[in-house]
Amino acid sequence: MEYNHKSLEKKWQKFWADHETFKSADTHEKPKYYVLDMFPYPSGAGLHVGHPLGYIASDIFSRYKRLKGFNVLHPMGYDSFGLPAEQYAIQTGQHPAITTEANISRYREQLDNIGFSFDWSREVRTSDPSYYKWSQWIFMQLFNSWYNNESNKAELIDTLVSCFETVGSKGINAVSDDDVLSFTAAEWLAFDEEKQQRELLKYRIAYLRESTVNWCAALGTVLANDEVINGFSERGGFPVEQKKMMQWSMRITAYADRMLQGLDLVDWPEPLVEMQRNWIGKSVGALVKFPVPQLDTNIEVFTTRVDTIFGVSFVVLAPEHELVSKLTTDEQQTDISAYIDRTSKKSELDRMSDTKTVSGAFTGSYAKHPITGEDVAIWIADYVLASYGTGAVMAVPSGDQRDYLFAKHFNLPIVQISDSQQIEEEADPNKEGKYINSDFMNGMNYQDGVTAVIAKLEELKLGKAKINYRMRDAIFGRQRYWGEPVPVYFKNGLPYLIKEEELPLLLPEVDKYLPTETGEPPLGRAENWKYEDQYDYELSTMPGWAGSSWYWFRYMDPQNEQTFASKEAVDYWKSVDLYIGGSEHATGHLLYSRFWNKFLKDLGFHNEEEPFKKLINQGMIQGRSNFVYRLLSDEGKGTNTFVSYGLKDQYNTTPLHVDVNIVVNDILNLEKFKASRPDYAAAEFILEDGKYICGTEVEKMSKSKFNVVNPDDIIETYGADTLRLYEMFLGPLEQAKPWNTNGIEGVYKFLKKVWRLFHDAEGNFKVSNDEPTKAEYKALHKIIKKAEDDIERFSFNTSVSAFMICVNELTDLKCNKRAILEQLVIVLQPYAPHISEELWSLLGKEDGSISYATYPTFVSDYLVESEFAYPVSINGKMKMNLLLALDLDAKAVEEIVLSNEDVKRFMDGKALKKLIFVKGKIINIVV
RNA sequence: GCCUAGGUGGUGGAACUGGUAGACACGCAGGACUUAAAAUCCUGUUUCCGUUAAGGAAGUGCGGGUUCGAUUCCCGCCCUAGGUACCA
């Protein structure tokens, strides 16, 4: 029989499913290994060849780890709440659950075709009530907790209440809203229920507060910062505006520092770690107050260079700053109003792109310098952002380029404050020299200066050291239908949790998936949906990231009805050892997941500070579009004649996308092209060398560009094993690359070669029981070692090449030895599981599946006289060039005599080994 | 602007700690088998010089440097991709 991928792949996929081959046991005999893929949102378009890239890599690794004797957890599920299903529901009226179900079936079918070793018994779906029950439960814990800075962890709100009851608010060091009250224990006890709850809400980790949010009118919902890109929504690209609303938020900022420190504990790609660091944006600096005696208040600024305080020549407020109107003098009123008017008209986008123009206006008022007491002019300018720090800055033109430009433009003083500053052309922020013009700091260096100035400010009660973060608390509510209901009802306008035993709070049915006439979220349409028949439920739902911020725990114990995952399961599986997914989740999912993980740890549900130990970002697979060139008539109209790529410049043509599925190696299949559309039926071609060559371009893979390649089509033609090998062969896993089917024949040929090696001319399976030769063993053991080395460093593309080399060698040796095949198929199994299983069973193995086999150990004896000892090594360092430098011919050398001078020259005086290898030959070195 | 990654044949890419650059594959050219096609196999394929060959020279974005030796390390530039942006 020839290699028939179709029948044998179906056969083994069925075998694995029937035998639950990949079901992972919660046993303790074997060491555990948890390999996780970022679970997909099941979209209506199905999978294209780019989607499985990461899944294939993780599957190879999982299968490899199983062969290495690990109890591997490799699950898959669906992040099935989300916007597209809901948008579809709005258009068609079809319930999102139905759309979602259909999409999931399609996904499952496509995934199954690729032959993954997922443990499907652990499948989760975030939109399933048995799952979102626990998303709601975790929300309840977050609502019921506060962050204690003293213990540096989240604690149940009861501990805060008992503090209030015994000593009042004094001594509480919590992460909270800014407007918390000060009270004694007696005062607290005298508060009524409503006042107490209102106060506690300022401490809860999940809290409700009036805040400025990103409002997307087109989607009818608020969005988190990571869902907004340059002022437009990530999904759909609709404009987003700032709006004040009562909103649920998560106090993720409480964890800012731990999230930063945790990055040192994980093995993640550097760019990703860097992205999270920037997103968190820690700035160490100080808060400084500039008194404004006439208003009996202070302007508070945040600065990272408090040491430059004597260089302050003015203060700048954001145009939106609350003190602006009070500070503006009558003479300046026109100027300021005009300026505010102008900036408010600028869109967020304009304001960001226009960073070159210096603009601002003088309020007419002066503040007092906190130390010298001198008058400092107060300006407003849009380079100061209301949303960062305090919305006000102290301007030090000599040390900050923006302040410098501003000062130059408006002719404000520029004071040199360090003897090392060069400020003729631009600001100089260096910290090298000694301070000048700086009062008591004169002559000090940077370190001493900072300490001295902060001490002075604290003494004056006009400043203190302060750490500022760029990261904001995460908005948690969405005014949408297709998400988890928030398990909260309202009494007297205050939120209360429903009882735990009332979970899950099911998503109610609605007549339409649109906001109500009064502008309430779709859940406002649900009839008779009241808590205890009288209280209103929260009408917003949870954001998309709620369900994905803890799902790796659910896989550990997916059916548990008592808890989100049992203590035993969590203690055994701990955290994810290898996580594979795209880098687009750097500041969303991966941040929120770390946050919830830390929170759940604080409450004692598990012991892992970080959820994902090692993370790999698979590169995005882009589309590779093909083009045909339509000849234009003299009037510039399209004709029905198409010019081949190489000749197109000789004609007047216009490029058109052509379906990549009717193009092979950039050569257009003319018949299929004519059949593709009725108006092409009579198409004519201007060919080169008898062929029609298409042009190409790398673009995003999408339907509109006719460059979508469906894995099912590849599998139909070449098989799943070929697809798996080819996706790995395409290049380094982490690198973005265009999908190009041009090279796939190569790996397909490789599999056919493997097959033929152990089949005779008639196509019958045939192996020899003879003892393999040394050369045959060498070829085998080389691949055993190489595949293992490569897989451990996630270099899958090079090991596919190594397999090809190995099989080419075995083919040259005409090797069909049983002893070789037995081990070869095990090593090949992670990459090409179907053909390996088939050959394994043809070998007459009775233990059922190759998946239970053990990875072979390589024997170094076979490798000594090979490339591995290549070519000359002394202390593992000096190689071939030693001979070259001494002008010796490697082939002729039997013995090398080195003078002490040579040794010194080459070895840096280190001890010299007596033996070296030259092309596998051992020769002496005499010193 | 800043941060990060990268730049190697016609193409995808390999070279793991500084040690024969271009593995492997695609494509291309030539050949074998075949009535023919498909499939399969063999040979060649960085560039230039050399009629073929033997052989030689150059060569990993550009310019320098360290080293017996640099795709790899260092300095300065150019370009590409991703992220981020008046963050005080």
Coordinates of C-alpha atoms in Angstrom, one line a residue, chain A residues 146-150 153 160 164 169 171-177 180 202-204 251 254:
Chain A
W146 CA -9.5 44.9 50.2
Y147 CA -5.8 45.3 49.7
N148 CA -3.8 45.7 52.9
N149 CA -0.5 47.4 52.2
E150 CA 0.9 46.3 55.6
K153 CA -1.8 41.2 50.1
L160 CA -11.0 45.8 57.6
F164 CA -12.8 50.1 61.8
S169 CA -9.6 54.4 60.1
G171 CA -3.4 53.3 60.9
I172 CA -5.1 51.6 58.0
N173 CA -2.7 51.4 55.1
A174 CA -4.9 50.2 52.3
V175 CA -5.2 50.7 48.5
S176 CA -8.4 52.7 48.2
D177 CA -10.1 55.6 46.6
V180 CA -11.8 57.9 52.1
K202 CA -13.9 52.7 48.5
Y203 CA -11.7 49.8 49.6
R204 CA -13.2 46.8 47.8
R251 CA -8.3 47.6 41.8
A254 CA -3.0 47.5 44.1

